[in-house]
Short mmCIF file of N, CA and C in Angstrom, two decimals:
data_model
loop_
_atom_site.label_atom_id
_atom_site.label_comp_id
_atom_site.label_asym_id
_atom_site.label_seq_id
_atom_site.Cartn_x
_atom_site.Cartn_y
_atom_site.Cartn_z
N UNK A 1 108.72 121.92 100.00
CA UNK A 1 109.20 121.86 98.63
C UNK A 1 108.84 123.16 97.92
N UNK A 2 107.60 123.64 98.11
CA UNK A 2 107.20 124.89 97.45
C UNK A 2 108.07 126.05 97.88
N UNK A 3 108.51 126.02 99.13
CA UNK A 3 109.38 127.09 99.64
C UNK A 3 110.84 126.85 99.28
N UNK A 4 111.11 125.77 98.58
CA UNK A 4 112.46 125.40 98.14
C UNK A 4 113.40 125.12 99.33
N UNK A 5 112.82 124.75 100.44
CA UNK A 5 113.59 124.34 101.61
C UNK A 5 113.67 122.81 101.57
N UNK A 6 114.54 122.33 100.70
CA UNK A 6 114.59 120.90 100.41
C UNK A 6 115.12 120.07 101.58
N UNK A 7 116.00 120.62 102.38
CA UNK A 7 116.50 119.88 103.53
C UNK A 7 115.37 119.58 104.51
N UNK A 8 114.53 120.56 104.77
CA UNK A 8 113.39 120.35 105.65
C UNK A 8 112.41 119.39 105.01
N UNK A 9 112.19 119.54 103.71
CA UNK A 9 111.27 118.64 103.00
C UNK A 9 111.74 117.19 103.10
N UNK A 10 113.03 116.96 102.90
CA UNK A 10 113.57 115.60 103.02
C UNK A 10 113.31 115.06 104.41
N UNK A 11 113.55 115.85 105.43
CA UNK A 11 113.33 115.40 106.80
C UNK A 11 111.87 115.04 107.05
N UNK A 12 110.94 115.86 106.56
CA UNK A 12 109.52 115.58 106.75
C UNK A 12 109.10 114.34 105.95
N UNK A 13 109.53 114.27 104.71
CA UNK A 13 109.16 113.11 103.89
C UNK A 13 109.76 111.83 104.46
N UNK A 14 110.96 111.92 105.02
CA UNK A 14 111.59 110.73 105.58
C UNK A 14 110.79 110.18 106.76
N UNK A 15 110.31 111.06 107.62
CA UNK A 15 109.49 110.63 108.75
C UNK A 15 108.23 109.92 108.27
N UNK A 16 107.57 110.50 107.30
CA UNK A 16 106.35 109.89 106.76
C UNK A 16 106.66 108.63 105.96
N UNK A 17 107.78 108.62 105.26
CA UNK A 17 108.18 107.44 104.48
C UNK A 17 108.42 106.25 105.40
N UNK A 18 109.05 106.48 106.53
CA UNK A 18 109.28 105.41 107.50
C UNK A 18 107.97 104.86 108.04
N UNK A 19 106.91 105.69 108.02
CA UNK A 19 105.59 105.27 108.48
C UNK A 19 104.78 104.64 107.35
N UNK A 20 105.43 104.33 106.23
CA UNK A 20 104.81 103.64 105.09
C UNK A 20 103.74 104.46 104.37
N UNK A 21 103.97 105.73 104.20
CA UNK A 21 103.08 106.58 103.41
C UNK A 21 103.64 106.62 101.99
N UNK A 22 102.98 105.96 101.02
CA UNK A 22 103.54 105.85 99.67
C UNK A 22 103.87 107.18 98.99
N UNK A 23 103.02 108.19 99.16
CA UNK A 23 103.30 109.49 98.54
C UNK A 23 104.58 110.09 99.11
N UNK A 24 104.77 109.98 100.42
CA UNK A 24 105.99 110.51 101.05
C UNK A 24 107.21 109.71 100.59
N UNK A 25 107.06 108.40 100.46
CA UNK A 25 108.17 107.57 99.98
C UNK A 25 108.58 108.00 98.57
N UNK A 26 107.60 108.24 97.73
CA UNK A 26 107.89 108.67 96.36
C UNK A 26 108.54 110.05 96.35
N UNK A 27 107.97 111.00 97.10
CA UNK A 27 108.53 112.34 97.13
C UNK A 27 109.96 112.34 97.66
N UNK A 28 110.21 111.53 98.67
CA UNK A 28 111.57 111.40 99.19
C UNK A 28 112.49 110.85 98.11
N UNK A 29 112.03 109.85 97.38
CA UNK A 29 112.83 109.27 96.30
C UNK A 29 113.14 110.30 95.22
N UNK A 30 112.16 111.12 94.87
CA UNK A 30 112.37 112.16 93.86
C UNK A 30 113.48 113.11 94.31
N UNK A 31 113.41 113.55 95.56
CA UNK A 31 114.42 114.47 96.07
C UNK A 31 115.80 113.82 96.14
N UNK A 32 115.86 112.57 96.59
CA UNK A 32 117.15 111.88 96.68
C UNK A 32 117.74 111.61 95.30
N UNK A 33 116.90 111.29 94.35
CA UNK A 33 117.38 111.05 92.99
C UNK A 33 117.95 112.33 92.37
N UNK A 34 117.29 113.44 92.67
CA UNK A 34 117.72 114.72 92.11
C UNK A 34 118.87 115.35 92.89
N UNK A 35 119.05 114.93 94.14
CA UNK A 35 120.09 115.53 94.97
C UNK A 35 119.62 116.83 95.60
N UNK A 36 118.35 116.91 95.91
CA UNK A 36 117.78 118.11 96.54
C UNK A 36 117.57 117.82 98.02
N UNK A 37 118.17 118.64 98.88
CA UNK A 37 118.03 118.47 100.32
C UNK A 37 119.07 117.55 100.92
N UNK A 38 119.63 116.69 100.11
CA UNK A 38 120.73 115.78 100.44
C UNK A 38 121.48 115.51 99.15
N UNK A 39 122.73 115.09 99.25
CA UNK A 39 123.43 114.73 98.01
C UNK A 39 122.70 113.61 97.27
N UNK A 40 122.81 113.63 95.98
CA UNK A 40 122.16 112.63 95.13
C UNK A 40 122.51 111.22 95.59
N UNK A 41 121.48 110.34 95.62
CA UNK A 41 121.69 108.98 96.09
C UNK A 41 120.69 108.07 95.39
N UNK A 42 121.12 107.45 94.31
CA UNK A 42 120.23 106.60 93.53
C UNK A 42 119.85 105.32 94.25
N UNK A 43 120.72 104.82 95.10
CA UNK A 43 120.40 103.60 95.85
C UNK A 43 119.24 103.87 96.80
N UNK A 44 119.32 104.96 97.56
CA UNK A 44 118.22 105.31 98.47
C UNK A 44 116.96 105.68 97.69
N UNK A 45 117.13 106.32 96.54
CA UNK A 45 115.96 106.65 95.71
C UNK A 45 115.26 105.38 95.25
N UNK A 46 116.02 104.35 94.89
CA UNK A 46 115.41 103.08 94.50
C UNK A 46 114.67 102.47 95.68
N UNK A 47 115.29 102.45 96.83
CA UNK A 47 114.66 101.87 98.01
C UNK A 47 113.30 102.51 98.28
N UNK A 48 113.27 103.83 98.35
CA UNK A 48 112.03 104.52 98.69
C UNK A 48 111.01 104.49 97.56
N UNK A 49 111.45 104.58 96.32
CA UNK A 49 110.49 104.50 95.21
C UNK A 49 109.91 103.09 95.10
N UNK A 50 110.72 102.07 95.38
CA UNK A 50 110.21 100.69 95.36
C UNK A 50 109.18 100.50 96.46
N UNK A 51 109.43 101.01 97.65
CA UNK A 51 108.44 100.90 98.73
C UNK A 51 107.15 101.64 98.36
N UNK A 52 107.28 102.78 97.72
CA UNK A 52 106.10 103.51 97.27
C UNK A 52 105.30 102.68 96.28
N UNK A 53 106.00 102.10 95.30
CA UNK A 53 105.35 101.26 94.30
C UNK A 53 104.66 100.07 94.96
N UNK A 54 105.36 99.40 95.86
CA UNK A 54 104.80 98.23 96.55
C UNK A 54 103.60 98.60 97.43
N UNK A 55 103.58 99.83 97.91
CA UNK A 55 102.50 100.30 98.77
C UNK A 55 101.32 100.86 98.00
N UNK A 56 101.35 100.76 96.68
CA UNK A 56 100.22 101.23 95.87
C UNK A 56 100.49 102.48 95.08
N UNK A 57 101.67 103.02 95.20
CA UNK A 57 102.03 104.23 94.43
C UNK A 57 102.49 103.86 93.03
N UNK A 58 101.54 103.51 92.18
CA UNK A 58 101.88 103.06 90.83
C UNK A 58 102.65 104.12 90.04
N UNK A 59 102.52 105.38 90.41
CA UNK A 59 103.25 106.47 89.77
C UNK A 59 104.76 106.32 89.95
N UNK A 60 105.21 105.47 90.86
CA UNK A 60 106.63 105.27 91.10
C UNK A 60 107.24 104.24 90.15
N UNK A 61 106.42 103.57 89.36
CA UNK A 61 106.90 102.47 88.51
C UNK A 61 108.00 102.91 87.55
N UNK A 62 107.84 104.05 86.91
CA UNK A 62 108.84 104.50 85.94
C UNK A 62 110.18 104.77 86.62
N UNK A 63 110.15 105.42 87.79
CA UNK A 63 111.39 105.69 88.50
C UNK A 63 112.05 104.38 88.92
N UNK A 64 111.27 103.44 89.43
CA UNK A 64 111.81 102.15 89.85
C UNK A 64 112.48 101.46 88.65
N UNK A 65 111.79 101.41 87.53
CA UNK A 65 112.35 100.77 86.33
C UNK A 65 113.65 101.44 85.90
N UNK A 66 113.65 102.78 85.87
CA UNK A 66 114.85 103.52 85.47
C UNK A 66 116.02 103.23 86.40
N UNK A 67 115.76 103.23 87.69
CA UNK A 67 116.83 103.01 88.66
C UNK A 67 117.31 101.55 88.65
N UNK A 68 116.39 100.62 88.47
CA UNK A 68 116.80 99.21 88.37
C UNK A 68 117.72 99.01 87.18
N UNK A 69 117.42 99.68 86.07
CA UNK A 69 118.26 99.58 84.88
C UNK A 69 119.60 100.27 85.06
N UNK A 70 119.63 101.36 85.82
CA UNK A 70 120.83 102.18 85.94
C UNK A 70 121.83 101.66 86.98
N UNK A 71 121.33 101.01 88.02
CA UNK A 71 122.22 100.60 89.10
C UNK A 71 122.92 99.28 88.78
N UNK A 72 124.15 99.13 89.27
CA UNK A 72 124.83 97.84 89.11
C UNK A 72 124.12 96.75 89.91
N UNK A 73 124.31 95.53 89.51
CA UNK A 73 123.62 94.39 90.12
C UNK A 73 123.82 94.36 91.63
N UNK A 74 125.03 94.58 92.11
CA UNK A 74 125.29 94.50 93.55
C UNK A 74 124.47 95.52 94.33
N UNK A 75 124.39 96.75 93.83
CA UNK A 75 123.60 97.80 94.50
C UNK A 75 122.13 97.42 94.50
N UNK A 76 121.66 96.89 93.39
CA UNK A 76 120.27 96.46 93.28
C UNK A 76 119.98 95.33 94.28
N UNK A 77 120.89 94.37 94.39
CA UNK A 77 120.73 93.27 95.35
C UNK A 77 120.70 93.78 96.78
N UNK A 78 121.52 94.78 97.08
CA UNK A 78 121.52 95.35 98.43
C UNK A 78 120.18 96.00 98.76
N UNK A 79 119.60 96.71 97.80
CA UNK A 79 118.29 97.33 98.02
C UNK A 79 117.24 96.24 98.22
N UNK A 80 117.28 95.20 97.41
CA UNK A 80 116.32 94.09 97.54
C UNK A 80 116.44 93.46 98.93
N UNK A 81 117.66 93.27 99.40
CA UNK A 81 117.86 92.69 100.73
C UNK A 81 117.23 93.57 101.81
N UNK A 82 117.38 94.89 101.69
CA UNK A 82 116.76 95.81 102.65
C UNK A 82 115.24 95.73 102.58
N UNK A 83 114.70 95.67 101.36
CA UNK A 83 113.25 95.56 101.20
C UNK A 83 112.73 94.27 101.84
N UNK A 84 113.43 93.16 101.57
CA UNK A 84 113.02 91.87 102.13
C UNK A 84 113.07 91.90 103.65
N UNK A 85 114.10 92.48 104.22
CA UNK A 85 114.22 92.55 105.68
C UNK A 85 113.09 93.38 106.27
N UNK A 86 112.82 94.53 105.67
CA UNK A 86 111.75 95.40 106.18
C UNK A 86 110.39 94.72 106.10
N UNK A 87 110.10 94.13 104.94
CA UNK A 87 108.79 93.52 104.74
C UNK A 87 108.63 92.24 105.55
N UNK A 88 109.69 91.48 105.72
CA UNK A 88 109.64 90.28 106.57
C UNK A 88 109.32 90.67 108.01
N UNK A 89 109.95 91.73 108.48
CA UNK A 89 109.65 92.21 109.84
C UNK A 89 108.19 92.65 109.95
N UNK A 90 107.66 93.27 108.89
CA UNK A 90 106.27 93.68 108.92
C UNK A 90 105.33 92.47 108.91
N UNK A 91 105.68 91.44 108.14
CA UNK A 91 104.89 90.20 108.15
C UNK A 91 104.88 89.62 109.56
N UNK A 92 106.05 89.55 110.17
CA UNK A 92 106.15 88.99 111.52
C UNK A 92 105.37 89.80 112.54
N UNK A 93 105.20 91.10 112.26
CA UNK A 93 104.43 91.97 113.16
C UNK A 93 102.93 91.91 112.85
N UNK A 94 102.55 91.13 111.83
CA UNK A 94 101.14 90.97 111.50
C UNK A 94 100.57 92.03 110.59
N UNK A 95 101.42 92.77 109.88
CA UNK A 95 100.92 93.80 108.96
C UNK A 95 100.31 93.11 107.74
N UNK A 96 99.02 93.29 107.56
CA UNK A 96 98.24 92.54 106.58
C UNK A 96 98.65 92.83 105.13
N UNK A 97 99.21 93.99 104.85
CA UNK A 97 99.61 94.33 103.48
C UNK A 97 100.99 93.81 103.11
N UNK A 98 101.76 93.37 104.06
CA UNK A 98 103.15 92.98 103.80
C UNK A 98 103.29 91.73 102.92
N UNK A 99 102.45 90.69 103.04
CA UNK A 99 102.64 89.53 102.16
C UNK A 99 102.56 89.87 100.67
N UNK A 100 101.62 90.73 100.28
CA UNK A 100 101.52 91.13 98.87
C UNK A 100 102.80 91.85 98.44
N UNK A 101 103.28 92.74 99.29
CA UNK A 101 104.48 93.50 98.96
C UNK A 101 105.68 92.57 98.84
N UNK A 102 105.77 91.63 99.75
CA UNK A 102 106.86 90.65 99.70
C UNK A 102 106.79 89.83 98.41
N UNK A 103 105.59 89.39 98.05
CA UNK A 103 105.41 88.62 96.82
C UNK A 103 105.87 89.43 95.61
N UNK A 104 105.52 90.71 95.59
CA UNK A 104 105.90 91.54 94.45
C UNK A 104 107.41 91.76 94.37
N UNK A 105 108.09 91.83 95.50
CA UNK A 105 109.55 91.93 95.46
C UNK A 105 110.12 90.71 94.76
N UNK A 106 109.67 89.52 95.18
CA UNK A 106 110.18 88.29 94.57
C UNK A 106 109.79 88.17 93.10
N UNK A 107 108.63 88.64 92.73
CA UNK A 107 108.15 88.49 91.35
C UNK A 107 108.66 89.57 90.41
N UNK A 108 108.80 90.79 90.91
CA UNK A 108 109.03 91.93 90.02
C UNK A 108 110.37 92.63 90.18
N UNK A 109 110.97 92.59 91.36
CA UNK A 109 112.14 93.43 91.60
C UNK A 109 113.46 92.68 91.68
N UNK A 110 113.42 91.40 91.92
CA UNK A 110 114.65 90.62 92.03
C UNK A 110 115.43 90.66 90.72
N UNK A 111 116.75 90.55 90.81
CA UNK A 111 117.57 90.46 89.61
C UNK A 111 117.12 89.26 88.79
N UNK A 112 116.93 88.14 89.48
CA UNK A 112 116.32 86.94 88.88
C UNK A 112 115.06 86.65 89.69
N UNK A 113 113.87 86.80 89.09
CA UNK A 113 112.64 86.55 89.85
C UNK A 113 112.64 85.17 90.50
N UNK A 114 112.06 85.08 91.68
CA UNK A 114 111.95 83.84 92.43
C UNK A 114 110.47 83.45 92.47
N UNK A 115 110.05 82.65 91.48
CA UNK A 115 108.64 82.29 91.33
C UNK A 115 108.12 81.53 92.55
N UNK A 116 108.96 80.68 93.15
CA UNK A 116 108.49 79.90 94.28
C UNK A 116 108.19 80.78 95.49
N UNK A 117 109.09 81.69 95.81
CA UNK A 117 108.85 82.58 96.95
C UNK A 117 107.69 83.53 96.65
N UNK A 118 107.60 84.01 95.43
CA UNK A 118 106.48 84.88 95.06
C UNK A 118 105.17 84.12 95.20
N UNK A 119 105.15 82.87 94.75
CA UNK A 119 103.95 82.03 94.86
C UNK A 119 103.53 81.88 96.33
N UNK A 120 104.50 81.61 97.19
CA UNK A 120 104.20 81.43 98.61
C UNK A 120 103.54 82.68 99.17
N UNK A 121 104.10 83.85 98.90
CA UNK A 121 103.57 85.08 99.49
C UNK A 121 102.27 85.52 98.83
N UNK A 122 102.13 85.30 97.52
CA UNK A 122 100.83 85.59 96.89
C UNK A 122 99.76 84.65 97.45
N UNK A 123 100.12 83.39 97.71
CA UNK A 123 99.17 82.43 98.29
C UNK A 123 98.72 82.87 99.68
N UNK A 124 99.67 83.32 100.48
CA UNK A 124 99.34 83.81 101.82
C UNK A 124 98.47 85.05 101.73
N UNK A 125 98.81 85.95 100.84
CA UNK A 125 98.03 87.16 100.62
C UNK A 125 96.59 86.81 100.27
N UNK A 126 96.42 85.86 99.36
CA UNK A 126 95.08 85.45 98.94
C UNK A 126 94.34 84.77 100.10
N UNK A 127 95.05 83.94 100.85
CA UNK A 127 94.44 83.27 101.99
C UNK A 127 93.97 84.26 103.05
N UNK A 128 94.61 85.41 103.10
CA UNK A 128 94.23 86.46 104.05
C UNK A 128 93.04 87.28 103.55
N UNK A 129 92.50 86.90 102.38
CA UNK A 129 91.30 87.56 101.89
C UNK A 129 91.53 88.66 100.87
N UNK A 130 92.74 88.78 100.38
CA UNK A 130 93.03 89.82 99.39
C UNK A 130 92.93 89.19 98.00
N UNK A 131 91.74 89.29 97.43
CA UNK A 131 91.42 88.58 96.20
C UNK A 131 92.30 88.94 95.02
N UNK A 132 92.85 90.15 95.01
CA UNK A 132 93.69 90.54 93.89
C UNK A 132 95.03 89.81 93.86
N UNK A 133 95.32 89.02 94.86
CA UNK A 133 96.56 88.23 94.87
C UNK A 133 96.44 86.92 94.10
N UNK A 134 95.24 86.53 93.74
CA UNK A 134 95.04 85.27 93.02
C UNK A 134 95.75 85.28 91.68
N UNK A 135 95.68 86.38 90.96
CA UNK A 135 96.33 86.45 89.65
C UNK A 135 97.84 86.28 89.76
N UNK A 136 98.45 86.96 90.72
CA UNK A 136 99.89 86.81 90.93
C UNK A 136 100.26 85.39 91.31
N UNK A 137 99.47 84.79 92.19
CA UNK A 137 99.70 83.40 92.58
C UNK A 137 99.64 82.48 91.37
N UNK A 138 98.61 82.65 90.57
CA UNK A 138 98.43 81.79 89.40
C UNK A 138 99.53 82.01 88.36
N UNK A 139 99.94 83.26 88.18
CA UNK A 139 101.04 83.56 87.25
C UNK A 139 102.33 82.88 87.71
N UNK A 140 102.58 82.92 89.00
CA UNK A 140 103.80 82.30 89.54
C UNK A 140 103.71 80.78 89.44
N UNK A 141 102.53 80.20 89.63
CA UNK A 141 102.35 78.75 89.52
C UNK A 141 102.73 78.28 88.11
N UNK A 142 102.43 79.11 87.12
CA UNK A 142 102.78 78.77 85.73
C UNK A 142 104.30 78.70 85.52
N UNK A 143 105.06 79.35 86.40
CA UNK A 143 106.53 79.38 86.29
C UNK A 143 107.20 78.25 87.08
N UNK A 144 106.42 77.50 87.84
CA UNK A 144 106.97 76.45 88.71
C UNK A 144 106.69 75.10 88.06
N UNK A 145 107.69 74.24 88.05
CA UNK A 145 107.50 72.89 87.51
C UNK A 145 106.40 72.19 88.30
N UNK A 146 105.58 71.43 87.58
CA UNK A 146 104.45 70.74 88.20
C UNK A 146 104.90 69.87 89.36
N UNK A 147 106.03 69.18 89.20
CA UNK A 147 106.49 68.29 90.28
C UNK A 147 106.97 69.05 91.51
N UNK A 148 107.25 70.35 91.37
CA UNK A 148 107.69 71.17 92.50
C UNK A 148 106.56 71.91 93.18
N UNK A 149 105.44 72.07 92.48
CA UNK A 149 104.36 72.92 92.98
C UNK A 149 103.78 72.41 94.30
N UNK A 150 103.62 71.10 94.45
CA UNK A 150 103.04 70.56 95.69
C UNK A 150 103.94 70.90 96.88
N UNK A 151 105.23 70.78 96.71
CA UNK A 151 106.15 71.14 97.78
C UNK A 151 106.11 72.61 98.12
N UNK A 152 105.97 73.46 97.11
CA UNK A 152 105.86 74.90 97.34
C UNK A 152 104.56 75.22 98.07
N UNK A 153 103.48 74.54 97.69
CA UNK A 153 102.21 74.73 98.39
C UNK A 153 102.33 74.31 99.86
N UNK A 154 103.03 73.22 100.12
CA UNK A 154 103.23 72.78 101.51
C UNK A 154 104.02 73.83 102.28
N UNK A 155 105.03 74.40 101.64
CA UNK A 155 105.83 75.45 102.28
C UNK A 155 104.96 76.68 102.56
N UNK A 156 104.06 77.02 101.65
CA UNK A 156 103.15 78.16 101.86
C UNK A 156 102.26 77.89 103.07
N UNK A 157 101.76 76.67 103.19
CA UNK A 157 100.90 76.31 104.32
C UNK A 157 101.67 76.36 105.64
N UNK A 158 102.91 75.88 105.65
CA UNK A 158 103.73 75.92 106.86
C UNK A 158 104.02 77.36 107.27
N UNK A 159 104.36 78.17 106.29
CA UNK A 159 104.65 79.58 106.57
C UNK A 159 103.41 80.27 107.11
N UNK A 160 102.28 80.04 106.46
CA UNK A 160 101.02 80.65 106.89
C UNK A 160 100.67 80.25 108.32
N UNK A 161 100.84 78.99 108.64
CA UNK A 161 100.50 78.49 109.97
C UNK A 161 101.37 79.13 111.05
N UNK A 162 102.58 79.53 110.69
CA UNK A 162 103.49 80.10 111.67
C UNK A 162 103.28 81.61 111.88
N UNK A 163 102.43 82.22 111.07
CA UNK A 163 102.23 83.67 111.14
C UNK A 163 101.05 84.01 112.04
N UNK A 164 101.08 85.23 112.55
CA UNK A 164 99.99 85.72 113.41
C UNK A 164 99.41 86.99 112.80
N UNK A 165 98.34 86.82 112.05
CA UNK A 165 97.64 87.98 111.52
C UNK A 165 96.35 88.13 112.31
N UNK A 166 95.93 89.38 112.50
CA UNK A 166 94.67 89.56 113.22
C UNK A 166 93.52 88.93 112.45
N UNK A 167 92.51 88.47 113.17
CA UNK A 167 91.37 87.85 112.47
C UNK A 167 90.65 88.89 111.61
N UNK A 168 90.07 88.40 110.54
CA UNK A 168 89.29 89.26 109.66
C UNK A 168 87.99 89.59 110.37
N UNK A 169 87.66 90.86 110.40
CA UNK A 169 86.43 91.29 111.05
C UNK A 169 85.39 91.51 109.95
N UNK A 170 84.28 90.89 110.09
CA UNK A 170 83.24 91.03 109.10
C UNK A 170 81.90 90.68 109.73
N UNK A 171 80.88 90.57 108.91
CA UNK A 171 79.57 90.22 109.46
C UNK A 171 79.60 88.82 110.05
N UNK A 172 78.83 88.64 111.11
CA UNK A 172 78.74 87.31 111.73
C UNK A 172 78.01 86.36 110.80
N UNK A 173 78.58 85.19 110.67
CA UNK A 173 77.95 84.16 109.84
C UNK A 173 77.05 83.31 110.71
N UNK A 174 76.06 82.74 110.08
CA UNK A 174 75.20 81.80 110.80
C UNK A 174 76.02 80.55 111.12
N UNK A 175 75.78 79.96 112.28
CA UNK A 175 76.52 78.74 112.62
C UNK A 175 76.22 77.63 111.62
N UNK A 176 77.21 76.80 111.40
CA UNK A 176 77.06 75.66 110.51
C UNK A 176 76.36 74.56 111.28
N UNK A 177 75.28 73.99 110.72
CA UNK A 177 74.54 72.94 111.45
C UNK A 177 75.35 71.67 111.61
#
């Protein structure tokens, strides 16, 4: 980028973005949004900036918001479908960070937020030991009718049971008497 060789920069950022490096995802989105190194592409810029945001790149929030507002609903839905497919595949592969990211797509990026799906994935995230998912889970529970919550919890348990995440490695606990 400093050398103004934007085509090469896009290629390098794309390789790193595919490897889930949030800074590279954001930088790729910036270039695609501006049309540097490749023709301007707001749909791809949304995809990569959203992945950056979901991966912890909070600096991508403004770009994501701007692009969500600017794109037509159909284009936004297509990006969401790609995000869901990518993150679902990562969950199935046992990537420990994917449930939180999936929950955030359902809670924050959907055209119409899906509180039940967000609740399920925040619950799984919390069950995997990621304490910061409790707030999202509880916020989503507030959006679900009380009579539906038990069924959603059952669905979260079924989904969790079907997943294969590596065991948490930590200090050995004393055996329970």
